[in-house]
């Protein structure tokens, strides 16, 4: 995604024109800005290795969640595992776009639309999921008597359903605008798969800017409200100070996740600035930016609960030790 953005950015700097009535891009004119074969292979190997590693860890977390009833009856862990699944989908779609950029350069518009829609869904889901997790912490600390009533498994799944419903409204409205303003033949053509190339109608661009601003302000206010309410509750109730401190630290970690996920919303502006600051190595800058913006945030979720949460860590450790033991027994028999 970042690589395809850069090619468009370079072409715009070189005043290379694009037909306004078609999404087809002039590929031959930008080939000279692409990586050499060896560099391209190295970048794809790095990205795929990171993607497989993170998805393997997340897959292990999902397996641990499914194997123990204590987790899938707890709203906190349900929200966490939904975040993990969401991260896996987002990471897979992002890496797919990255690899396809190098292999095919241009892909079918319908397939590109599918991949970008998945990325939009999951990008939209992450901050809302983190905000709900912060609210759950707030209710557990500040309203402990109402926690069992408010935070039920049924309501948690309903909230997850609403998250996907809101994502669908945001993403599908863009597709409806494309269907209404572009010819059907567009979906049978090929395109350099980048959101700004596909969803380029002025209405879509304006809607994205306004909705992102309102959306992120709402999520940030939720984090600030829950953090300070827990902070003041800890000062009033010294007996619950330890749990309150743990909850505050958890919300801070979720806030860090939120800041990382927000990089996606400013990726275009961020890369424009970085390429301007480091004009001699633009492809390296874009690649490092891709790793930081699209891959590193997906690695934070396993750390927050997989390693930091004592209950989850206990069961995860047992599962991993059991797997290692079975592997050793198999080796011994061989």
mmCIF file of C-alpha atoms in Angstrom, residues 3-320:
data_model
loop_
_atom_site.group_PDB
_atom_site.id
_atom_site.type_symbol
_atom_site.label_atom_id
_atom_site.label_comp_id
_atom_site.label_asym_id
_atom_site.label_seq_id
_atom_site.Cartn_x
_atom_site.Cartn_y
_atom_site.Cartn_z
ATOM 1 C CA UNK A 3 4.828 1.319 -2.150
ATOM 2 C CA UNK A 4 1.986 1.948 -4.575
ATOM 3 C CA UNK A 5 1.385 5.310 -2.931
ATOM 4 C CA UNK A 6 5.013 6.240 -3.499
ATOM 5 C CA UNK A 7 4.859 5.442 -7.219
ATOM 6 C CA UNK A 8 1.853 7.736 -7.538
ATOM 7 C CA UNK A 9 3.678 10.397 -5.512
ATOM 8 C CA UNK A 10 6.775 10.183 -7.718
ATOM 9 C CA UNK A 11 4.692 10.422 -10.879
ATOM 10 C CA UNK A 12 2.911 13.492 -9.562
ATOM 11 C CA UNK A 13 6.266 15.104 -8.767
ATOM 12 C CA UNK A 14 7.468 14.338 -12.299
ATOM 13 C CA UNK A 15 4.219 15.701 -13.812
ATOM 14 C CA UNK A 16 3.273 12.370 -15.364
ATOM 15 C CA UNK A 17 -0.370 12.591 -16.378
ATOM 16 C CA UNK A 18 -3.183 10.113 -15.766
ATOM 17 C CA UNK A 19 -6.371 9.810 -17.785
ATOM 18 C CA UNK A 20 -9.205 11.267 -15.707
ATOM 19 C CA UNK A 21 -11.793 8.941 -17.248
ATOM 20 C CA UNK A 22 -9.926 5.736 -16.399
ATOM 21 C CA UNK A 23 -8.147 4.200 -13.461
ATOM 22 C CA UNK A 24 -5.416 2.677 -15.635
ATOM 23 C CA UNK A 25 -1.999 3.986 -14.635
ATOM 24 C CA UNK A 26 1.083 4.438 -16.759
ATOM 25 C CA UNK A 27 3.123 1.527 -15.445
ATOM 26 C CA UNK A 28 5.985 1.712 -17.883
ATOM 27 C CA UNK A 29 6.838 5.280 -16.911
ATOM 28 C CA UNK A 30 7.276 4.367 -13.260
ATOM 29 C CA UNK A 31 9.180 1.102 -13.576
ATOM 30 C CA UNK A 32 12.446 2.926 -13.159
ATOM 31 C CA UNK A 33 11.357 3.881 -9.642
ATOM 32 C CA UNK A 34 10.825 0.290 -8.624
ATOM 33 C CA UNK A 35 13.288 -1.771 -6.594
ATOM 34 C CA UNK A 36 15.833 -4.054 -8.178
ATOM 35 C CA UNK A 37 14.840 -7.768 -8.206
ATOM 36 C CA UNK A 38 17.132 -8.651 -5.299
ATOM 37 C CA UNK A 39 15.894 -5.762 -3.147
ATOM 38 C CA UNK A 40 12.275 -6.564 -3.999
ATOM 39 C CA UNK A 41 12.765 -10.201 -2.969
ATOM 40 C CA UNK A 42 14.448 -9.171 0.286
ATOM 41 C CA UNK A 43 11.630 -6.762 1.173
ATOM 42 C CA UNK A 44 8.938 -9.331 0.432
ATOM 43 C CA UNK A 45 10.738 -11.994 2.466
ATOM 44 C CA UNK A 46 10.981 -9.618 5.443
ATOM 45 C CA UNK A 47 7.320 -8.642 5.209
ATOM 46 C CA UNK A 48 6.105 -12.232 4.790
ATOM 47 C CA UNK A 49 8.312 -13.468 7.646
ATOM 48 C CA UNK A 50 6.978 -10.775 9.991
ATOM 49 C CA UNK A 51 3.415 -11.449 8.862
ATOM 50 C CA UNK A 52 3.645 -15.210 9.359
ATOM 51 C CA UNK A 53 5.279 -14.770 12.777
ATOM 52 C CA UNK A 54 2.665 -12.344 14.063
ATOM 53 C CA UNK A 55 -0.227 -14.379 12.650
ATOM 54 C CA UNK A 56 1.214 -17.547 14.192
ATOM 55 C CA UNK A 57 1.351 -15.878 17.612
ATOM 56 C CA UNK A 58 -2.163 -14.522 17.167
ATOM 57 C CA UNK A 59 -3.364 -17.925 16.001
ATOM 58 C CA UNK A 60 -1.919 -19.456 19.175
ATOM 59 C CA UNK A 61 -3.790 -16.878 21.252
ATOM 60 C CA UNK A 62 -7.043 -17.716 19.461
ATOM 61 C CA UNK A 63 -6.467 -21.447 20.024
ATOM 62 C CA UNK A 64 -5.819 -20.832 23.733
ATOM 63 C CA UNK A 65 -8.982 -18.733 23.939
ATOM 64 C CA UNK A 66 -11.089 -21.495 22.348
ATOM 65 C CA UNK A 67 -9.718 -24.228 24.585
ATOM 66 C CA UNK A 68 -10.652 -22.645 27.925
ATOM 67 C CA UNK A 69 -14.148 -21.669 28.972
ATOM 68 C CA UNK A 70 -12.873 -19.015 31.385
ATOM 69 C CA UNK A 71 -12.011 -16.837 28.394
ATOM 70 C CA UNK A 72 -15.021 -17.066 26.099
ATOM 71 C CA UNK A 73 -17.378 -16.324 28.989
ATOM 72 C CA UNK A 74 -15.468 -13.161 29.929
ATOM 73 C CA UNK A 75 -16.314 -9.961 27.967
ATOM 74 C CA UNK A 76 -12.778 -8.633 28.419
ATOM 75 C CA UNK A 77 -11.211 -11.600 26.663
ATOM 76 C CA UNK A 78 -13.936 -11.699 24.015
ATOM 77 C CA UNK A 79 -13.104 -8.124 23.041
ATOM 78 C CA UNK A 80 -9.409 -8.956 23.106
ATOM 79 C CA UNK A 81 -9.743 -11.989 20.842
ATOM 80 C CA UNK A 82 -11.923 -9.983 18.467
ATOM 81 C CA UNK A 83 -9.097 -7.443 18.297
ATOM 82 C CA UNK A 84 -6.646 -10.269 17.541
ATOM 83 C CA UNK A 85 -8.847 -11.677 14.756
ATOM 84 C CA UNK A 86 -9.300 -8.168 13.376
ATOM 85 C CA UNK A 87 -5.515 -7.660 13.418
ATOM 86 C CA UNK A 88 -4.994 -10.942 11.549
ATOM 87 C CA UNK A 89 -7.427 -9.912 8.802
ATOM 88 C CA UNK A 90 -5.890 -6.449 8.539
ATOM 89 C CA UNK A 91 -2.339 -7.801 8.449
ATOM 90 C CA UNK A 92 -3.207 -10.419 5.827
ATOM 91 C CA UNK A 93 -4.950 -7.911 3.545
ATOM 92 C CA UNK A 94 -2.135 -5.378 3.951
ATOM 93 C CA UNK A 95 0.600 -7.918 3.173
ATOM 94 C CA UNK A 96 -1.404 -9.269 0.229
ATOM 95 C CA UNK A 97 -1.563 -5.783 -1.265
ATOM 96 C CA UNK A 98 2.164 -5.323 -0.652
ATOM 97 C CA UNK A 99 3.122 -8.607 -2.350
ATOM 98 C CA UNK A 100 0.708 -8.154 -5.265
ATOM 99 C CA UNK A 101 2.228 -4.729 -5.889
ATOM 100 C CA UNK A 102 5.579 -6.364 -6.578
ATOM 101 C CA UNK A 103 4.299 -9.423 -8.436
ATOM 102 C CA UNK A 104 1.589 -7.930 -10.662
ATOM 103 C CA UNK A 105 1.960 -4.161 -10.154
ATOM 104 C CA UNK A 106 -1.635 -3.770 -11.383
ATOM 105 C CA UNK A 107 -4.503 -6.063 -10.398
ATOM 106 C CA UNK A 108 -8.178 -6.456 -11.229
ATOM 107 C CA UNK A 109 -10.277 -3.579 -9.867
ATOM 108 C CA UNK A 110 -12.935 -5.873 -8.339
ATOM 109 C CA UNK A 111 -10.278 -7.867 -6.446
ATOM 110 C CA UNK A 112 -8.522 -4.660 -5.432
ATOM 111 C CA UNK A 113 -11.829 -3.294 -4.143
ATOM 112 C CA UNK A 114 -12.303 -6.446 -2.045
ATOM 113 C CA UNK A 115 -8.849 -6.197 -0.444
ATOM 114 C CA UNK A 116 -9.110 -2.476 0.236
ATOM 115 C CA UNK A 117 -12.605 -2.905 1.709
ATOM 116 C CA UNK A 118 -11.239 -5.532 4.120
ATOM 117 C CA UNK A 119 -8.459 -3.132 5.091
ATOM 118 C CA UNK A 120 -10.984 -0.305 5.621
ATOM 119 C CA UNK A 121 -13.229 -2.534 7.742
ATOM 120 C CA UNK A 122 -10.442 -3.666 10.045
ATOM 121 C CA UNK A 123 -8.801 -0.236 10.243
ATOM 122 C CA UNK A 124 -12.132 1.235 11.338
ATOM 123 C CA UNK A 125 -12.742 -1.598 13.823
ATOM 124 C CA UNK A 126 -9.496 -1.330 15.793
ATOM 125 C CA UNK A 127 -9.980 2.056 17.563
ATOM 126 C CA UNK A 128 -13.620 1.267 18.429
ATOM 127 C CA UNK A 129 -12.639 -2.117 19.859
ATOM 128 C CA UNK A 130 -9.911 -0.464 21.961
ATOM 129 C CA UNK A 131 -12.413 2.140 23.196
ATOM 130 C CA UNK A 132 -14.821 -0.629 24.264
ATOM 131 C CA UNK A 133 -11.994 -2.388 26.122
ATOM 132 C CA UNK A 134 -11.218 0.873 27.927
ATOM 133 C CA UNK A 135 -14.898 1.241 28.880
ATOM 134 C CA UNK A 136 -14.929 -2.322 30.203
ATOM 135 C CA UNK A 137 -11.937 -1.513 32.433
ATOM 136 C CA UNK A 138 -13.678 1.640 33.630
ATOM 137 C CA UNK A 139 -16.870 -0.241 34.552
ATOM 138 C CA UNK A 140 -14.879 -2.982 36.319
ATOM 139 C CA UNK A 141 -13.050 -0.450 38.527
ATOM 140 C CA UNK A 142 -15.522 2.417 38.962
ATOM 141 C CA UNK A 143 -18.812 0.484 38.791
ATOM 142 C CA UNK A 144 -17.926 -2.978 40.096
ATOM 143 C CA UNK A 145 -21.456 -3.765 41.312
ATOM 144 C CA UNK A 146 -22.902 -3.036 37.858
ATOM 145 C CA UNK A 147 -20.138 -4.808 35.920
ATOM 146 C CA UNK A 148 -21.901 -8.173 35.787
ATOM 147 C CA UNK A 149 -25.081 -6.455 34.589
ATOM 148 C CA UNK A 150 -23.557 -4.164 31.977
ATOM 149 C CA UNK A 151 -20.732 -6.363 30.681
ATOM 150 C CA UNK A 152 -22.410 -9.617 29.688
ATOM 151 C CA UNK A 153 -21.253 -11.940 26.917
ATOM 152 C CA UNK A 154 -24.461 -11.277 24.965
ATOM 153 C CA UNK A 155 -23.985 -7.509 25.081
ATOM 154 C CA UNK A 156 -20.339 -7.933 24.145
ATOM 155 C CA UNK A 157 -21.215 -9.863 20.990
ATOM 156 C CA UNK A 158 -23.914 -7.301 20.186
ATOM 157 C CA UNK A 159 -21.300 -4.532 20.545
ATOM 158 C CA UNK A 160 -18.957 -6.410 18.191
ATOM 159 C CA UNK A 161 -21.818 -6.713 15.729
ATOM 160 C CA UNK A 162 -22.383 -2.945 15.906
ATOM 161 C CA UNK A 163 -18.671 -2.363 15.273
ATOM 162 C CA UNK A 164 -18.864 -4.330 12.012
ATOM 163 C CA UNK A 165 -22.171 -2.692 11.104
ATOM 164 C CA UNK A 166 -20.652 0.795 11.433
ATOM 165 C CA UNK A 167 -17.637 -0.311 9.397
ATOM 166 C CA UNK A 168 -19.955 -1.687 6.724
ATOM 167 C CA UNK A 169 -21.903 1.581 6.479
ATOM 168 C CA UNK A 170 -18.672 3.564 6.088
ATOM 169 C CA UNK A 171 -17.073 1.228 3.525
ATOM 170 C CA UNK A 172 -20.150 0.262 1.514
ATOM 171 C CA UNK A 173 -21.177 3.898 1.045
ATOM 172 C CA UNK A 174 -17.907 4.446 -0.815
ATOM 173 C CA UNK A 175 -18.619 1.464 -3.078
ATOM 174 C CA UNK A 176 -22.136 2.757 -3.783
ATOM 175 C CA UNK A 177 -20.681 6.114 -4.856
ATOM 176 C CA UNK A 178 -18.260 4.344 -7.218
ATOM 177 C CA UNK A 179 -21.073 2.271 -8.731
ATOM 178 C CA UNK A 180 -23.144 5.416 -9.241
ATOM 179 C CA UNK A 181 -20.391 7.552 -10.764
ATOM 180 C CA UNK A 182 -18.177 5.100 -12.682
ATOM 181 C CA UNK A 183 -18.966 2.741 -15.597
ATOM 182 C CA UNK A 184 -19.389 -0.971 -14.884
ATOM 183 C CA UNK A 185 -16.428 -1.705 -17.171
ATOM 184 C CA UNK A 186 -14.183 -0.250 -14.474
ATOM 185 C CA UNK A 187 -14.455 -3.427 -12.404
ATOM 186 C CA UNK A 188 -13.142 -5.516 -15.327
ATOM 187 C CA UNK A 189 -10.045 -3.357 -15.785
ATOM 188 C CA UNK A 190 -6.763 -3.345 -13.855
ATOM 189 C CA UNK A 191 -5.436 -0.761 -11.449
ATOM 190 C CA UNK A 192 -2.482 0.049 -9.276
ATOM 191 C CA UNK A 193 -4.208 -1.033 -6.066
ATOM 192 C CA UNK A 194 -4.232 1.974 -3.770
ATOM 193 C CA UNK A 195 -7.221 3.454 -1.964
ATOM 194 C CA UNK A 196 -6.639 6.948 -3.355
ATOM 195 C CA UNK A 197 -6.651 5.507 -6.890
ATOM 196 C CA UNK A 198 -9.876 3.556 -6.405
ATOM 197 C CA UNK A 199 -11.905 5.749 -4.033
ATOM 198 C CA UNK A 200 -10.953 9.066 -5.579
ATOM 199 C CA UNK A 201 -14.349 10.749 -5.977
ATOM 200 C CA UNK A 202 -14.378 14.170 -4.215
ATOM 201 C CA UNK A 203 -17.386 13.180 -2.101
ATOM 202 C CA UNK A 204 -15.566 10.090 -0.836
ATOM 203 C CA UNK A 205 -12.419 12.076 -0.049
ATOM 204 C CA UNK A 206 -14.366 14.720 1.871
ATOM 205 C CA UNK A 207 -16.429 12.101 3.718
ATOM 206 C CA UNK A 208 -13.264 10.271 4.746
ATOM 207 C CA UNK A 209 -11.659 13.420 6.152
ATOM 208 C CA UNK A 210 -14.732 14.482 8.136
ATOM 209 C CA UNK A 211 -15.637 10.996 9.403
ATOM 210 C CA UNK A 212 -12.050 10.264 10.489
ATOM 211 C CA UNK A 213 -11.872 13.522 12.424
ATOM 212 C CA UNK A 214 -15.184 12.988 14.254
ATOM 213 C CA UNK A 215 -14.438 9.321 14.810
ATOM 214 C CA UNK A 216 -10.954 9.796 16.273
ATOM 215 C CA UNK A 217 -12.033 12.688 18.506
ATOM 216 C CA UNK A 218 -14.777 10.478 19.960
ATOM 217 C CA UNK A 219 -12.354 7.610 20.630
ATOM 218 C CA UNK A 220 -9.732 9.904 22.199
ATOM 219 C CA UNK A 221 -12.326 11.485 24.489
ATOM 220 C CA UNK A 222 -13.414 7.997 25.578
ATOM 221 C CA UNK A 223 -9.840 7.094 26.495
ATOM 222 C CA UNK A 224 -9.285 10.324 28.396
ATOM 223 C CA UNK A 225 -12.565 9.997 30.295
ATOM 224 C CA UNK A 226 -11.984 6.364 31.338
ATOM 225 C CA UNK A 227 -8.351 6.958 32.318
ATOM 226 C CA UNK A 228 -9.042 9.969 34.559
ATOM 227 C CA UNK A 229 -12.111 8.390 36.135
ATOM 228 C CA UNK A 230 -10.043 5.326 37.064
ATOM 229 C CA UNK A 231 -7.233 7.599 38.284
ATOM 230 C CA UNK A 232 -9.563 9.500 40.634
ATOM 231 C CA UNK A 233 -11.239 6.270 41.785
ATOM 232 C CA UNK A 234 -7.832 4.883 42.759
ATOM 233 C CA UNK A 235 -7.104 7.922 44.936
ATOM 234 C CA UNK A 236 -10.426 7.600 46.745
ATOM 235 C CA UNK A 237 -10.327 3.857 47.362
ATOM 236 C CA UNK A 238 -6.888 2.843 48.594
ATOM 237 C CA UNK A 239 -8.006 -0.784 49.001
ATOM 238 C CA UNK A 240 -8.522 -1.010 45.234
ATOM 239 C CA UNK A 241 -5.405 0.967 44.416
ATOM 240 C CA UNK A 242 -3.527 -2.035 43.012
ATOM 241 C CA UNK A 243 -6.339 -3.042 40.643
ATOM 242 C CA UNK A 244 -6.882 0.579 39.640
ATOM 243 C CA UNK A 245 -3.205 1.013 38.838
ATOM 244 C CA UNK A 246 -3.266 -2.127 36.716
ATOM 245 C CA UNK A 247 -6.380 -0.864 34.894
ATOM 246 C CA UNK A 248 -4.736 2.535 34.281
ATOM 247 C CA UNK A 249 -1.654 0.857 32.850
ATOM 248 C CA UNK A 250 -3.849 -1.312 30.635
ATOM 249 C CA UNK A 251 -5.675 1.751 29.291
ATOM 250 C CA UNK A 252 -2.337 3.458 28.664
ATOM 251 C CA UNK A 253 -1.229 0.434 26.639
ATOM 252 C CA UNK A 254 -4.509 0.537 24.738
ATOM 253 C CA UNK A 255 -3.876 4.241 24.175
ATOM 254 C CA UNK A 256 -0.464 3.372 22.737
ATOM 255 C CA UNK A 257 -2.165 0.833 20.460
ATOM 256 C CA UNK A 258 -4.604 3.544 19.438
ATOM 257 C CA UNK A 259 -1.806 5.974 18.565
ATOM 258 C CA UNK A 260 -0.148 3.289 16.440
ATOM 259 C CA UNK A 261 -3.410 2.476 14.677
ATOM 260 C CA UNK A 262 -3.976 6.207 14.036
ATOM 261 C CA UNK A 263 -0.808 6.241 11.920
ATOM 262 C CA UNK A 264 -2.876 4.521 9.234
ATOM 263 C CA UNK A 265 -5.106 7.584 8.966
ATOM 264 C CA UNK A 266 -2.185 9.931 8.399
ATOM 265 C CA UNK A 267 -0.069 7.548 6.321
ATOM 266 C CA UNK A 268 -0.240 9.646 3.148
ATOM 267 C CA UNK A 269 0.742 12.909 4.823
ATOM 268 C CA UNK A 270 3.399 11.150 6.911
ATOM 269 C CA UNK A 271 5.082 9.571 3.915
ATOM 270 C CA UNK A 272 4.968 12.815 1.956
ATOM 271 C CA UNK A 273 6.861 14.468 4.814
ATOM 272 C CA UNK A 274 9.368 11.618 5.183
ATOM 273 C CA UNK A 275 10.100 11.465 1.442
ATOM 274 C CA UNK A 276 10.610 15.244 1.499
ATOM 275 C CA UNK A 277 13.001 14.967 4.453
ATOM 276 C CA UNK A 278 14.946 12.008 3.014
ATOM 277 C CA UNK A 279 14.795 12.489 -0.775
ATOM 278 C CA UNK A 280 17.871 10.360 -1.508
ATOM 279 C CA UNK A 281 16.405 7.072 -0.243
ATOM 280 C CA UNK A 282 12.652 7.304 -0.895
ATOM 281 C CA UNK A 283 12.025 3.578 -1.384
ATOM 282 C CA UNK A 284 13.788 2.679 1.859
ATOM 283 C CA UNK A 285 11.854 5.383 3.703
ATOM 284 C CA UNK A 286 8.551 4.092 2.328
ATOM 285 C CA UNK A 287 9.389 0.484 3.214
ATOM 286 C CA UNK A 288 10.320 1.343 6.800
ATOM 287 C CA UNK A 289 7.167 3.455 7.061
ATOM 288 C CA UNK A 290 5.129 0.468 5.859
ATOM 289 C CA UNK A 291 6.614 -1.739 8.583
ATOM 290 C CA UNK A 292 5.936 0.850 11.292
ATOM 291 C CA UNK A 293 2.421 1.798 10.156
ATOM 292 C CA UNK A 294 0.959 -1.535 9.051
ATOM 293 C CA UNK A 295 2.896 -4.309 10.801
ATOM 294 C CA UNK A 296 4.265 -3.097 14.153
ATOM 295 C CA UNK A 297 0.802 -2.179 15.578
ATOM 296 C CA UNK A 298 -0.374 -5.756 14.930
ATOM 297 C CA UNK A 299 2.406 -7.011 17.222
ATOM 298 C CA UNK A 300 1.256 -4.996 20.251
ATOM 299 C CA UNK A 301 -1.988 -6.880 20.980
ATOM 300 C CA UNK A 302 -0.287 -10.230 21.815
ATOM 301 C CA UNK A 303 2.046 -8.406 24.212
ATOM 302 C CA UNK A 304 -0.749 -6.611 26.094
ATOM 303 C CA UNK A 305 -2.710 -9.761 26.960
ATOM 304 C CA UNK A 306 -0.641 -12.739 25.801
ATOM 305 C CA UNK A 307 2.363 -11.808 27.940
ATOM 306 C CA UNK A 308 1.058 -9.209 30.399
ATOM 307 C CA UNK A 309 -2.249 -10.720 31.526
ATOM 308 C CA UNK A 310 -1.508 -13.316 34.217
ATOM 309 C CA UNK A 311 -4.534 -15.514 33.561
ATOM 310 C CA UNK A 312 -4.036 -15.658 29.810
ATOM 311 C CA UNK A 313 -0.285 -16.096 30.220
ATOM 312 C CA UNK A 314 -0.840 -19.049 32.564
ATOM 313 C CA UNK A 315 -2.953 -20.994 30.071
ATOM 314 C CA UNK A 316 -0.871 -19.924 27.092
ATOM 315 C CA UNK A 317 2.284 -21.128 28.848
ATOM 316 C CA UNK A 318 0.706 -24.502 29.571
ATOM 317 C CA UNK A 319 -0.327 -24.878 25.958
ATOM 318 C CA UNK A 320 3.129 -23.974 24.647
#
